[in-house]
XYZ file of N, CA and C in Angstrom:
855
model
N -58.790 15.683 -8.876
C -57.786 14.624 -9.095
C -57.212 14.188 -7.744
N -57.242 12.900 -7.516
C -56.772 12.406 -6.228
C -55.253 12.459 -6.166
N -54.756 12.406 -4.961
C -53.299 12.474 -4.762
C -52.635 11.127 -4.951
N -53.424 10.031 -5.073
C -52.828 8.717 -5.195
C -52.095 8.533 -6.524
N -52.671 8.952 -7.699
C -51.893 8.835 -8.947
C -50.604 9.638 -8.903
N -50.632 10.820 -8.251
C -49.404 11.614 -8.143
C -48.363 10.902 -7.303
N -48.812 10.169 -6.293
C -47.880 9.440 -5.440
C -47.178 8.335 -6.218
N -47.939 7.755 -7.220
C -47.280 6.734 -8.037
C -46.228 7.357 -8.952
N -46.507 8.569 -9.469
C -45.557 9.211 -10.368
C -44.328 9.706 -9.629
N -44.530 10.293 -8.468
C -43.427 10.819 -7.670
C -43.439 10.138 -6.314
N -42.838 8.958 -6.235
C -42.836 8.256 -4.941
C -42.060 9.055 -3.900
N -42.516 8.928 -2.709
C -41.898 9.659 -1.604
C -40.504 9.100 -1.320
N -39.533 10.012 -1.186
C -38.170 9.597 -0.900
C -38.035 9.178 0.551
N -37.277 8.120 0.741
C -37.003 7.702 2.105
C -36.035 8.665 2.764
N -36.286 8.998 3.999
C -35.338 9.902 4.682
C -33.993 9.227 4.872
N -32.936 10.000 4.624
C -31.586 9.467 4.750
C -31.173 9.398 6.212
N -30.347 8.398 6.514
C -29.830 8.295 7.869
C -28.969 9.508 8.196
N -28.192 9.953 7.219
C -27.383 11.159 7.372
C -28.030 12.270 6.568
N -28.666 13.225 7.220
C -29.359 14.287 6.482
C -28.362 15.218 5.797
N -28.883 15.978 4.833
C -28.041 16.937 4.136
C -27.063 16.299 3.182
N -27.532 15.341 2.360
C -26.626 14.629 1.465
C -25.957 15.574 0.481
N -26.734 16.479 -0.103
C -26.161 17.398 -1.076
C -25.084 18.276 -0.473
N -25.335 18.788 0.731
C -24.359 19.652 1.385
C -23.091 18.883 1.752
N -23.262 17.683 2.332
C -22.090 16.900 2.728
C -21.305 16.418 1.517
N -22.006 16.049 0.421
C -21.309 15.629 -0.788
C -20.514 16.786 -1.373
N -21.130 17.972 -1.407
C -20.417 19.136 -1.913
C -19.188 19.477 -1.088
N -19.317 19.374 0.233
C -18.172 19.655 1.096
C -17.074 18.614 0.901
N -17.473 17.334 0.742
C -16.477 16.281 0.536
C -15.725 16.484 -0.774
N -16.459 16.832 -1.842
C -15.809 17.064 -3.133
C -14.887 18.275 -3.058
N -15.344 19.343 -2.385
C -14.515 20.535 -2.226
C -13.246 20.214 -1.439
N -13.397 19.458 -0.360
C -12.256 19.105 0.482
C -11.274 18.234 -0.291
N -11.802 17.257 -1.052
C -10.948 16.384 -1.848
C -10.216 17.177 -2.934
N -10.936 18.086 -3.571
C -10.305 18.883 -4.611
C -9.234 19.803 -4.072
N -9.489 20.382 -2.892
C -8.537 21.324 -2.308
C -7.258 20.633 -1.861
N -7.381 19.438 -1.272
C -6.222 18.767 -0.692
C -5.537 17.791 -1.643
N -6.257 17.268 -2.633
C -5.687 16.233 -3.500
C -5.596 16.702 -4.953
N -6.735 17.067 -5.520
C -6.761 17.363 -6.947
C -6.004 18.637 -7.294
N -6.127 19.665 -6.471
C -5.441 20.922 -6.759
C -3.918 20.770 -6.733
N -3.324 20.137 -5.705
C -1.860 19.927 -5.758
C -1.413 19.076 -6.937
N -2.206 18.037 -7.275
C -1.831 17.203 -8.419
C -1.890 18.004 -9.713
N -2.906 18.854 -9.835
C -3.000 19.703 -11.024
C -1.812 20.651 -11.109
N -1.378 21.174 -9.956
C -0.223 22.074 -9.947
C 1.044 21.349 -10.398
N 1.180 20.075 -10.009
C 2.344 19.290 -10.437
C 2.343 19.119 -11.953
N 1.198 18.781 -12.514
C 1.116 18.592 -13.961
C 1.363 19.900 -14.707
N 0.844 21.003 -14.173
C 1.051 22.292 -14.829
C 2.515 22.698 -14.786
N 3.185 22.447 -13.644
C 4.600 22.809 -13.549
C 5.448 21.947 -14.475
N 5.092 20.685 -14.593
C 5.832 19.806 -15.502
C 5.624 20.198 -16.953
N 4.498 20.846 -17.250
C 4.235 21.285 -18.622
C 5.187 22.391 -19.056
N 5.943 22.965 -18.114
C 6.923 23.975 -18.478
C 8.071 23.436 -19.304
N 8.275 22.125 -19.256
C 9.303 21.510 -20.088
C 8.790 21.273 -21.498
N 9.664 21.376 -22.448
C 9.290 21.023 -23.810
C 9.150 19.502 -23.918
N 8.378 19.015 -24.878
C 8.234 17.552 -25.014
C 9.575 16.843 -25.173
N 10.525 17.465 -25.879
C 11.834 16.834 -26.053
C 12.589 16.750 -24.734
N 12.544 17.848 -23.940
C 13.241 17.849 -22.652
C 12.582 16.872 -21.679
N 11.244 16.826 -21.710
C 10.525 15.901 -20.828
C 10.890 14.462 -21.164
N 10.895 14.135 -22.445
C 11.192 12.765 -22.853
C 12.645 12.403 -22.548
N 13.558 13.340 -22.739
C 14.960 13.076 -22.440
C 15.167 12.828 -20.948
N 14.414 13.544 -20.100
C 14.558 13.376 -18.658
C 14.008 12.028 -18.192
N 12.805 11.682 -18.643
C 12.158 10.464 -18.134
C 12.755 9.204 -18.740
N 13.443 9.312 -19.871
C 14.066 8.137 -20.478
C 15.567 8.061 -20.200
N 16.069 8.960 -19.365
C 17.484 8.910 -19.010
C 17.757 7.603 -18.252
N 18.880 6.952 -18.510
C 19.158 5.682 -17.820
C 19.109 5.789 -16.302
N 19.532 6.909 -15.745
C 19.499 7.055 -14.290
C 18.063 7.120 -13.777
N 17.197 7.805 -14.542
C 15.782 7.880 -14.158
C 15.126 6.509 -14.232
N 15.367 5.787 -15.307
C 14.771 4.459 -15.466
C 15.261 3.519 -14.370
N 16.546 3.612 -14.034
C 17.088 2.756 -12.976
C 16.450 3.084 -11.626
N 16.252 4.372 -11.340
C 15.635 4.762 -10.071
C 14.177 4.310 -10.004
N 13.451 4.439 -11.111
C 12.063 3.971 -11.135
C 11.995 2.459 -10.974
N 12.948 1.768 -11.575
C 12.972 0.309 -11.440
C 13.211 -0.098 -9.989
N 14.096 0.609 -9.309
C 14.362 0.293 -7.907
C 13.132 0.580 -7.053
N 12.510 1.747 -7.242
C 11.366 2.130 -6.406
C 10.191 1.188 -6.591
N 9.776 0.973 -7.828
C 8.588 0.158 -8.065
C 8.884 -1.332 -7.904
N 10.067 -1.773 -8.290
C 10.394 -3.182 -8.118
C 10.492 -3.572 -6.652
N 11.208 -2.769 -5.870
C 11.333 -3.065 -4.440
C 9.987 -2.937 -3.741
N 9.160 -1.986 -4.164
C 7.837 -1.823 -3.550
C 6.948 -3.038 -3.807
N 6.986 -3.572 -5.012
C 6.195 -4.767 -5.317
C 6.677 -5.971 -4.513
N 7.994 -6.150 -4.430
C 8.531 -7.277 -3.665
C 8.162 -7.136 -2.191
N 8.310 -5.933 -1.635
C 7.969 -5.711 -0.232
C 6.487 -5.937 0.024
N 5.632 -5.518 -0.914
C 4.191 -5.718 -0.738
C 3.835 -7.199 -0.744
N 4.461 -7.979 -1.618
C 4.202 -9.422 -1.644
C 4.681 -10.083 -0.346
N 5.834 -9.670 0.149
C 6.323 -10.214 1.419
C 5.359 -9.880 2.548
N 4.867 -8.663 2.562
C 3.955 -8.239 3.619
C 2.627 -8.976 3.556
N 2.182 -9.349 2.365
C 0.936 -10.114 2.262
C 1.081 -11.448 2.984
N 2.208 -12.118 2.790
C 2.408 -13.407 3.440
C 2.589 -13.299 4.940
N 3.551 -12.494 5.350
C 3.839 -12.392 6.776
C 2.813 -11.544 7.515
N 2.182 -10.600 6.835
C 1.116 -9.833 7.469
C -0.103 -10.675 7.762
N -0.469 -11.542 6.814
C -1.591 -12.450 7.047
C -1.268 -13.435 8.170
N -0.022 -13.920 8.204
C 0.380 -14.835 9.268
C 0.329 -14.145 10.633
N 0.803 -12.898 10.697
C 0.765 -12.144 11.957
C -0.668 -11.905 12.411
N -1.538 -11.538 11.471
C -2.941 -11.324 11.824
C -3.590 -12.612 12.312
N -3.247 -13.734 11.693
C -3.790 -15.036 12.113
C -3.385 -15.352 13.546
N -2.120 -15.137 13.885
C -1.634 -15.410 15.242
C -2.327 -14.505 16.253
N -2.501 -13.237 15.916
C -3.117 -12.300 16.853
C -4.595 -12.599 17.082
N -5.269 -13.139 16.075
C -6.716 -13.379 16.185
C -7.021 -14.761 16.753
N -6.294 -15.779 16.302
C -6.670 -17.153 16.621
C -6.010 -17.721 17.867
N -5.002 -17.057 18.420
C -4.290 -17.625 19.563
C -4.262 -16.630 20.720
N -4.241 -17.173 21.916
C -4.108 -16.383 23.141
C -2.813 -16.800 23.827
N -1.923 -15.874 24.061
C -0.627 -16.187 24.649
C -0.122 -14.959 25.394
N 0.783 -15.141 26.339
C 1.336 -13.997 27.076
C 2.080 -13.050 26.133
N 1.829 -11.763 26.295
C 2.470 -10.774 25.436
C 1.742 -10.501 24.145
N 0.525 -11.074 24.002
C -0.224 -10.872 22.757
C -0.573 -9.400 22.542
N -1.018 -8.730 23.590
C -1.382 -7.319 23.455
C -0.152 -6.462 23.135
N 0.988 -6.833 23.692
C 2.216 -6.104 23.385
C 2.594 -6.271 21.919
N 2.481 -7.511 21.415
C 2.760 -7.760 20.006
C 1.782 -7.005 19.116
N 0.527 -6.941 19.527
C -0.481 -6.214 18.767
C -0.141 -4.731 18.691
N 0.407 -4.190 19.779
C 0.797 -2.781 19.785
C 2.049 -2.533 18.958
N 2.973 -3.497 18.967
C 4.218 -3.343 18.212
C 3.947 -3.271 16.714
N 2.874 -3.924 16.245
C 2.537 -3.898 14.820
C 2.343 -2.466 14.334
N 1.793 -1.603 15.183
C 1.529 -0.227 14.788
C 2.745 0.680 14.936
N 3.865 0.156 15.383
C 5.045 0.984 15.610
C 5.511 1.716 14.354
N 5.535 1.084 13.168
C 5.946 1.844 11.969
C 5.052 3.029 11.656
N 3.786 3.019 12.137
C 2.918 4.168 11.934
C 3.398 5.383 12.725
N 3.832 5.141 13.955
C 4.191 6.230 14.853
C 5.661 6.608 14.773
N 6.509 5.692 14.358
C 7.953 5.943 14.343
C 8.316 6.834 13.155
N 9.058 7.927 13.386
C 9.518 8.744 12.247
C 10.331 7.914 11.274
N 10.122 8.135 9.992
C 10.773 7.294 8.991
C 12.297 7.425 9.042
N 12.803 8.614 9.365
C 14.253 8.780 9.468
C 14.815 7.934 10.606
N 14.093 7.882 11.721
C 14.532 7.052 12.846
C 14.533 5.581 12.441
N 13.500 5.167 11.712
C 13.450 3.776 11.241
C 14.626 3.467 10.322
N 14.975 4.403 9.440
C 16.094 4.184 8.544
C 17.414 4.064 9.271
N 17.625 4.928 10.266
C 18.864 4.859 11.045
C 18.938 3.547 11.823
N 17.803 3.133 12.413
C 17.787 1.885 13.181
C 18.069 0.685 12.281
N 17.443 0.642 11.115
C 17.672 -0.476 10.194
C 19.111 -0.496 9.695
N 19.671 0.679 9.423
C 21.063 0.738 8.976
C 22.008 0.226 10.045
N 21.731 0.585 11.305
C 22.584 0.124 12.404
C 22.473 -1.390 12.598
N 21.269 -1.933 12.407
C 21.072 -3.363 12.608
C 21.709 -4.199 11.501
N 21.558 -3.738 10.241
C 21.962 -4.564 9.109
C 23.306 -4.167 8.516
N 24.010 -3.217 9.127
C 25.365 -2.918 8.667
C 26.267 -4.121 8.917
N 27.389 -4.145 8.243
C 28.293 -5.291 8.367
C 28.750 -5.482 9.803
N 28.909 -4.375 10.527
C 29.318 -4.469 11.925
C 28.139 -4.380 12.886
N 26.923 -4.519 12.375
C 25.734 -4.461 13.212
C 25.366 -5.820 13.768
N 24.377 -5.875 14.689
C 24.000 -7.161 15.309
C 23.500 -8.192 14.304
N 22.632 -7.782 13.379
C 22.118 -8.730 12.394
C 23.016 -8.818 11.165
N 23.546 -7.685 10.739
C 24.434 -7.694 9.575
C 25.689 -8.499 9.812
N 26.204 -8.472 11.069
C 27.386 -9.263 11.382
C 27.137 -10.749 11.290
N 25.887 -11.184 11.561
C 25.554 -12.608 11.443
C 25.349 -13.028 9.993
N 24.868 -12.091 9.169
C 24.595 -12.420 7.774
C 25.830 -12.309 6.886
N 26.772 -11.467 7.285
C 27.955 -11.245 6.452
C 28.752 -12.526 6.198
N 29.011 -13.396 7.203
C 29.746 -14.640 6.910
C 29.030 -15.546 5.923
N 27.708 -15.370 5.798
C 26.943 -16.190 4.848
C 26.937 -15.588 3.451
N 27.614 -14.452 3.291
C 27.648 -13.796 1.995
C 26.423 -12.956 1.693
N 25.639 -12.629 2.725
C 24.418 -11.842 2.551
C 24.672 -10.439 3.084
N 24.617 -9.471 2.218
C 24.792 -8.080 2.604
C 23.469 -7.346 2.402
N 22.994 -6.704 3.455
C 21.693 -6.044 3.408
C 21.855 -4.528 3.282
N 22.590 -3.938 4.201
C 22.741 -2.484 4.194
C 23.463 -2.023 2.931
N 22.956 -0.919 2.359
C 23.545 -0.288 1.170
C 23.446 -1.173 -0.060
N 22.392 -2.003 -0.103
C 22.114 -2.820 -1.276
C 20.618 -2.729 -1.594
N 20.246 -3.351 -2.730
C 18.828 -3.383 -3.117
C 18.010 -4.138 -2.088
N 18.614 -5.142 -1.471
C 17.927 -5.894 -0.427
C 17.594 -5.008 0.762
N 18.464 -4.069 1.077
C 18.176 -3.143 2.163
C 16.969 -2.272 1.873
N 16.808 -1.883 0.619
C 15.623 -1.104 0.237
C 14.361 -1.926 0.476
N 14.389 -3.201 0.117
C 13.235 -4.073 0.328
C 12.933 -4.220 1.819
N 13.966 -4.365 2.634
C 13.773 -4.501 4.080
C 13.097 -3.263 4.646
N 13.558 -2.078 4.249
C 12.965 -0.836 4.751
C 11.506 -0.704 4.314
N 11.209 -1.024 3.071
C 9.839 -0.911 2.577
C 8.935 -1.964 3.195
N 9.481 -3.130 3.492
C 8.697 -4.146 4.188
C 8.355 -3.700 5.598
N 9.290 -3.068 6.251
C 9.086 -2.590 7.616
C 7.946 -1.577 7.688
N 7.917 -0.633 6.775
C 6.898 0.424 6.860
C 5.544 -0.022 6.306
N 5.503 -1.139 5.542
C 4.244 -1.563 4.942
C 3.517 -2.668 5.667
N 4.185 -3.345 6.611
C 3.563 -4.471 7.307
C 2.260 -4.117 8.015
N 2.158 -2.998 8.752
C 0.903 -2.720 9.478
C -0.323 -2.603 8.578
N -0.141 -2.181 7.335
C -1.292 -2.027 6.447
C -1.953 -3.369 6.169
N -1.165 -4.404 5.970
C -1.731 -5.725 5.703
C -2.350 -6.304 6.967
N -1.638 -6.187 8.088
C -2.142 -6.768 9.337
C -3.464 -6.131 9.727
N -3.542 -4.816 9.704
C -4.760 -4.126 10.133
C -5.901 -4.264 9.133
N -5.611 -4.655 7.915
C -6.676 -4.906 6.939
C -7.229 -6.317 7.068
N -6.360 -7.283 7.321
C -6.780 -8.684 7.395
C -7.356 -9.014 8.770
N -6.859 -8.394 9.813
C -7.247 -8.740 11.186
C -8.752 -8.659 11.434
N -9.448 -7.568 11.078
C -10.898 -7.556 11.345
C -11.681 -8.577 10.537
N -11.201 -8.913 9.336
C -11.880 -9.937 8.533
C -11.743 -11.296 9.203
N -10.572 -11.585 9.747
C -10.379 -12.848 10.462
C -11.247 -12.908 11.715
N -11.394 -11.790 12.405
C -12.218 -11.779 13.610
C -13.683 -12.047 13.301
N -14.147 -11.596 12.130
C -15.548 -11.809 11.746
C -15.770 -13.128 11.007
N -14.701 -13.834 10.679
C -14.837 -15.081 9.935
C -15.470 -16.155 10.817
N -16.511 -16.780 10.287
C -17.246 -17.801 11.042
C -16.417 -19.078 11.134
N -16.068 -19.466 12.348
C -15.305 -20.697 12.534
C -16.134 -21.942 12.225
N -17.464 -21.765 12.198
C -18.318 -22.905 11.890
C -18.067 -23.461 10.505
N -17.671 -22.588 9.548
C -17.370 -23.069 8.204
C -16.139 -23.970 8.207
N -15.139 -23.606 8.984
C -13.939 -24.434 9.082
C -14.271 -25.770 9.753
N -15.109 -25.727 10.787
C -15.494 -26.957 11.474
C -16.328 -27.847 10.570
N -17.192 -27.229 9.763
C -17.994 -28.019 8.830
C -17.113 -28.682 7.777
N -16.101 -27.944 7.293
C -15.190 -28.531 6.311
C -14.418 -29.702 6.907
N -13.993 -29.545 8.164
C -13.282 -30.641 8.822
C -14.210 -31.835 9.027
N -15.472 -31.592 9.330
C -16.439 -32.677 9.521
C -16.663 -33.446 8.223
N -16.610 -32.723 7.107
C -16.814 -33.357 5.806
C -15.559 -34.053 5.292
N -14.489 -34.032 6.080
C -13.289 -34.771 5.711
C -12.186 -33.958 5.084
N -12.323 -32.638 5.085
C -11.286 -31.800 4.495
C -10.068 -31.743 5.412
N -8.899 -31.753 4.818
C -7.676 -31.612 5.589
C -7.481 -30.149 5.968
N -6.485 -29.885 6.804
C -6.227 -28.506 7.211
C -5.835 -27.647 6.012
N -5.024 -28.199 5.120
C -4.621 -27.446 3.944
C -5.817 -27.174 3.027
N -6.696 -28.142 2.857
C -7.884 -27.923 2.029
C -8.808 -26.885 2.657
N -8.943 -26.912 3.971
C -9.775 -25.918 4.647
C -9.187 -24.524 4.483
N -7.878 -24.426 4.607
C -7.224 -23.129 4.442
C -7.355 -22.626 3.016
N -7.192 -23.519 2.053
C -7.186 -23.101 0.650
C -8.583 -22.822 0.110
N -9.590 -23.578 0.568
C -10.917 -23.449 -0.027
C -11.926 -22.703 0.841
N -11.604 -22.504 2.118
C -12.547 -21.816 3.005
C -11.982 -20.491 3.498
N -10.768 -20.526 4.029
C -10.209 -19.332 4.670
C -9.678 -18.337 3.640
N -8.822 -18.802 2.738
C -8.191 -17.885 1.792
C -9.177 -17.180 0.866
N -10.221 -17.854 0.342
C -11.187 -17.100 -0.469
C -11.875 -15.975 0.304
N -12.145 -16.195 1.585
C -12.770 -15.142 2.383
C -11.806 -13.994 2.663
N -10.510 -14.300 2.708
C -9.507 -13.272 2.998
C -8.975 -12.584 1.747
N -9.283 -13.109 0.573
C -8.690 -12.586 -0.662
C -8.929 -11.087 -0.862
N -10.170 -10.568 -0.718
C -10.344 -9.112 -0.894
C -9.539 -8.289 0.107
N -9.488 -8.734 1.353
C -8.714 -8.011 2.359
C -7.220 -8.076 2.053
N -6.747 -9.202 1.578
C -5.334 -9.321 1.227
C -4.976 -8.402 0.068
N -5.855 -8.302 -0.914
C -5.609 -7.397 -2.030
C -5.608 -5.943 -1.574
N -6.531 -5.613 -0.659
C -6.553 -4.252 -0.127
C -5.274 -3.940 0.634
N -4.843 -4.861 1.484
C -3.601 -4.665 2.211
C -2.406 -4.563 1.285
N -2.377 -5.377 0.240
C -1.303 -5.299 -0.745
C -1.277 -3.926 -1.409
N -2.447 -3.417 -1.772
C -2.524 -2.114 -2.425
C -2.020 -1.008 -1.511
N -2.449 -1.029 -0.252
C -2.030 0.007 0.689
C -0.528 -0.063 0.959
N -0.002 -1.279 1.136
C 1.431 -1.431 1.392
C 2.253 -0.986 0.188
N 1.800 -1.334 -1.003
C 2.513 -0.930 -2.209
C 2.492 0.580 -2.389
N 1.318 1.188 -2.210
C 1.207 2.637 -2.370
C 2.069 3.376 -1.356
N 2.117 2.849 -0.135
C 2.953 3.487 0.897
C 4.433 3.355 0.556
N 4.832 2.216 0.012
C 6.241 1.968 -0.257
C 6.758 2.783 -1.443
N 5.912 3.016 -2.434
C 6.374 3.712 -3.639
C 6.898 5.107 -3.308
N 6.206 5.812 -2.435
C 6.614 7.173 -2.113
C 7.504 7.291 -0.892
N 7.966 6.179 -0.332
C 8.785 6.236 0.883
C 10.152 6.847 0.586
N 10.617 7.648 1.532
C 11.893 8.345 1.362
C 12.778 8.231 2.600
N 12.246 8.619 3.767
C 13.073 8.755 4.960
C 13.741 7.483 5.414
N 13.003 6.371 5.441
C 13.578 5.128 5.961
C 14.475 4.430 4.948
N 14.439 4.858 3.675
C 15.189 4.167 2.634
C 16.562 4.784 2.414
N 16.650 6.113 2.473
C 17.904 6.762 2.070
C 19.063 6.396 2.993
N 18.771 6.012 4.236
C 19.857 5.674 5.156
C 20.402 4.270 4.925
N 19.548 3.357 4.527
C 19.978 1.962 4.359
C 20.279 1.610 2.906
N 19.848 2.453 1.962
C 20.020 2.118 0.547
C 21.430 2.386 0.050
N 22.112 3.378 0.616
C 23.420 3.749 0.093
C 23.337 4.744 -1.046
N 22.166 4.835 -1.703
C 21.895 5.848 -2.727
C 22.925 5.822 -3.860
N 23.256 4.629 -4.324
C 24.196 4.498 -5.428
C 23.445 4.635 -6.747
N 23.802 5.606 -7.592
C 23.112 5.759 -8.884
C 23.173 4.472 -9.694
N 22.046 4.176 -10.331
C 21.872 3.001 -11.186
C 21.792 1.692 -10.392
N 21.918 1.752 -9.066
C 21.887 0.520 -8.283
C 20.871 0.585 -7.142
N 21.033 1.519 -6.234
C 20.135 1.596 -5.074
C 19.502 2.966 -4.920
N 19.573 3.784 -5.920
C 18.971 5.117 -5.854
C 17.483 5.024 -6.168
N 16.642 5.607 -5.305
C 15.197 5.544 -5.493
C 14.712 6.805 -6.194
N 13.541 6.716 -6.793
C 12.996 7.848 -7.541
C 12.710 9.063 -6.665
N 12.133 8.912 -5.458
C 11.950 10.105 -4.618
C 13.245 10.847 -4.330
N 14.359 10.132 -4.159
C 15.638 10.802 -3.939
C 16.063 11.565 -5.183
N 15.788 11.015 -6.350
C 16.118 11.710 -7.592
C 15.319 13.011 -7.705
N 14.084 12.994 -7.233
C 13.278 14.224 -7.232
C 13.887 15.258 -6.284
N 14.326 14.808 -5.104
C 14.953 15.719 -4.149
C 16.239 16.303 -4.726
N 17.000 15.507 -5.461
C 18.224 16.004 -6.088
C 17.895 17.091 -7.109
N 16.837 16.876 -7.890
C 16.425 17.891 -8.859
C 15.993 19.179 -8.157
N 15.308 19.050 -7.035
C 14.912 20.239 -6.281
C 16.129 20.958 -5.717
N 17.137 20.190 -5.254
C 18.354 20.811 -4.738
C 19.117 21.574 -5.805
N 18.944 21.194 -7.057
C 19.577 21.902 -8.166
C 18.660 22.973 -8.752
N 17.547 23.252 -8.075
C 16.572 24.273 -8.484
C 15.965 23.968 -9.850
N 15.944 22.704 -10.201
C 15.301 22.278 -11.437
C 13.885 21.816 -11.092
N 13.003 22.789 -10.825
C 11.663 22.459 -10.369
C 10.844 21.776 -11.463
N 11.033 22.187 -12.703
C 10.299 21.536 -13.797
C 10.732 20.075 -13.935
N 12.022 19.809 -13.792
C 12.492 18.426 -13.870
C 11.981 17.581 -12.718
N 11.957 18.177 -11.508
C 11.448 17.440 -10.346
C 9.973 17.099 -10.517
N 9.184 18.062 -10.990
C 7.758 17.796 -11.181
C 7.527 16.820 -12.332
N 8.410 16.831 -13.335
C 8.276 15.854 -14.425
C 8.487 14.438 -13.905
N 9.478 14.239 -13.051
C 9.681 12.930 -12.447
C 8.500 12.545 -11.564
N 7.951 13.532 -10.846
C 6.780 13.257 -10.011
C 5.596 12.829 -10.865
N 5.418 13.454 -12.015
C 4.317 13.086 -12.915
C 4.483 11.655 -13.405
N 5.696 11.282 -13.749
C 5.946 9.907 -14.209
C 5.599 8.914 -13.101
N 6.034 9.206 -11.868
C 5.707 8.314 -10.757
C 4.206 8.253 -10.522
N 3.519 9.388 -10.624
C 2.074 9.408 -10.421
C 1.355 8.558 -11.462
N 1.752 8.693 -12.710
C 1.084 7.948 -13.788
C 1.309 6.444 -13.616
N 2.566 6.044 -13.356
C 2.850 4.615 -13.190
C 2.102 4.061 -11.979
N 2.141 4.791 -10.856
C 1.460 4.331 -9.651
C -0.049 4.248 -9.869
N -0.616 5.231 -10.578
C -2.058 5.216 -10.826
C -2.458 4.021 -11.672
N -1.693 3.721 -12.705
C -2.015 2.573 -13.569
C -1.948 1.266 -12.777
N -0.897 1.113 -11.961
C -0.763 -0.109 -11.173
C -1.881 -0.232 -10.138
N -2.184 0.867 -9.457
C -3.244 0.818 -8.447
C -4.604 0.579 -9.087
N -4.835 1.157 -10.268
C -6.090 0.910 -10.968
C -6.221 -0.561 -11.337
N -5.140 -1.161 -11.812
C -5.185 -2.580 -12.153
C -5.449 -3.433 -10.918
N -4.821 -3.086 -9.790
C -5.043 -3.839 -8.556
C -6.477 -3.680 -8.076
N -7.022 -2.468 -8.168
C -8.409 -2.248 -7.744
C -9.396 -2.991 -8.630
N -9.133 -3.039 -9.926
C -9.994 -3.813 -10.822
C -9.930 -5.300 -10.481
N -8.736 -5.779 -10.169
C -8.601 -7.179 -9.751
C -9.337 -7.430 -8.448
N -9.281 -6.472 -7.535
C -9.983 -6.615 -6.264
C -11.492 -6.648 -6.477
N -12.013 -5.758 -7.333
C -13.445 -5.752 -7.616
C -13.879 -7.055 -8.284
N -13.049 -7.573 -9.196
C -13.371 -8.842 -9.852
C -13.408 -9.987 -8.831
N -12.446 -10.007 -7.904
C -12.417 -11.082 -6.912
C -13.628 -11.010 -5.988
N -14.065 -9.806 -5.649
C -15.230 -9.679 -4.789
C -16.494 -10.173 -5.490
N -16.636 -9.835 -6.777
C -17.809 -10.318 -7.513
C -17.762 -11.838 -7.659
N -16.598 -12.368 -7.908
C -16.464 -13.811 -8.108
C -16.744 -14.581 -6.825
N -16.344 -13.990 -5.693
C -16.548 -14.665 -4.416
C -17.869 -14.312 -3.763
N -18.650 -13.478 -4.440
C -19.946 -13.129 -3.907
C -19.899 -12.088 -2.812
N -18.780 -11.327 -2.729
C -18.667 -10.272 -1.724
C -19.403 -9.031 -2.155
N -19.314 -8.001 -1.287
C -19.960 -6.737 -1.594
C -18.937 -5.763 -2.057
């Protein structure tokens, strides 16, 4: 029997660029399980120590609902703000050359390196009524520090780099010839932006929105200084978890963490599905 029929039955596998796929996949799954899945499982197991009645009473308490509303509502607003101004910042950094451009590019990454507590203290000092910016806004009836608006400002500050660094490489790879062709065919600047540029940036914008939102939901250090931490008004869910831990109510703290995890997972899953749909619709990969 010749070896040619066997070759048709069992075609030769192409060698992988990265050898040892099984070993590397196993190590990646082990690493992911050890650092992510195992701690999450521990949170769910600890929360299971509460009875269903106690769990439901805790998560439906008006203070808990108010804190979740502040955390997720402010995070969504901050993420939407960052999509607009982050895309604008990335556009300026990519499309224009001006003195101080490299300095501005470096400043974008400052929230990554700056400790969140330092950011919170700085924002509180700036936007307090007697601060440089707060003093200018106070006569206009706009109060930022120790209000819900202050929470949005802090979350916007820490989430901006995610949008800029996600959109920036896409803009750098975007073919300017398409914009020139649209202009040659008589398209206005707004039509070129709406029908050529924005569709190409849509997946990157959704990715940046997701990263900024996910970062903002769990933020603690930069918010507690500027929020004022008023129950039912500016108290965030992570602070409520810390309060439960300070009272040695570990089951209650983990129950609140489980609620935040479930809500965040559902929202992120919906955003990822929307991102996948937009990529298929626009012919992306």
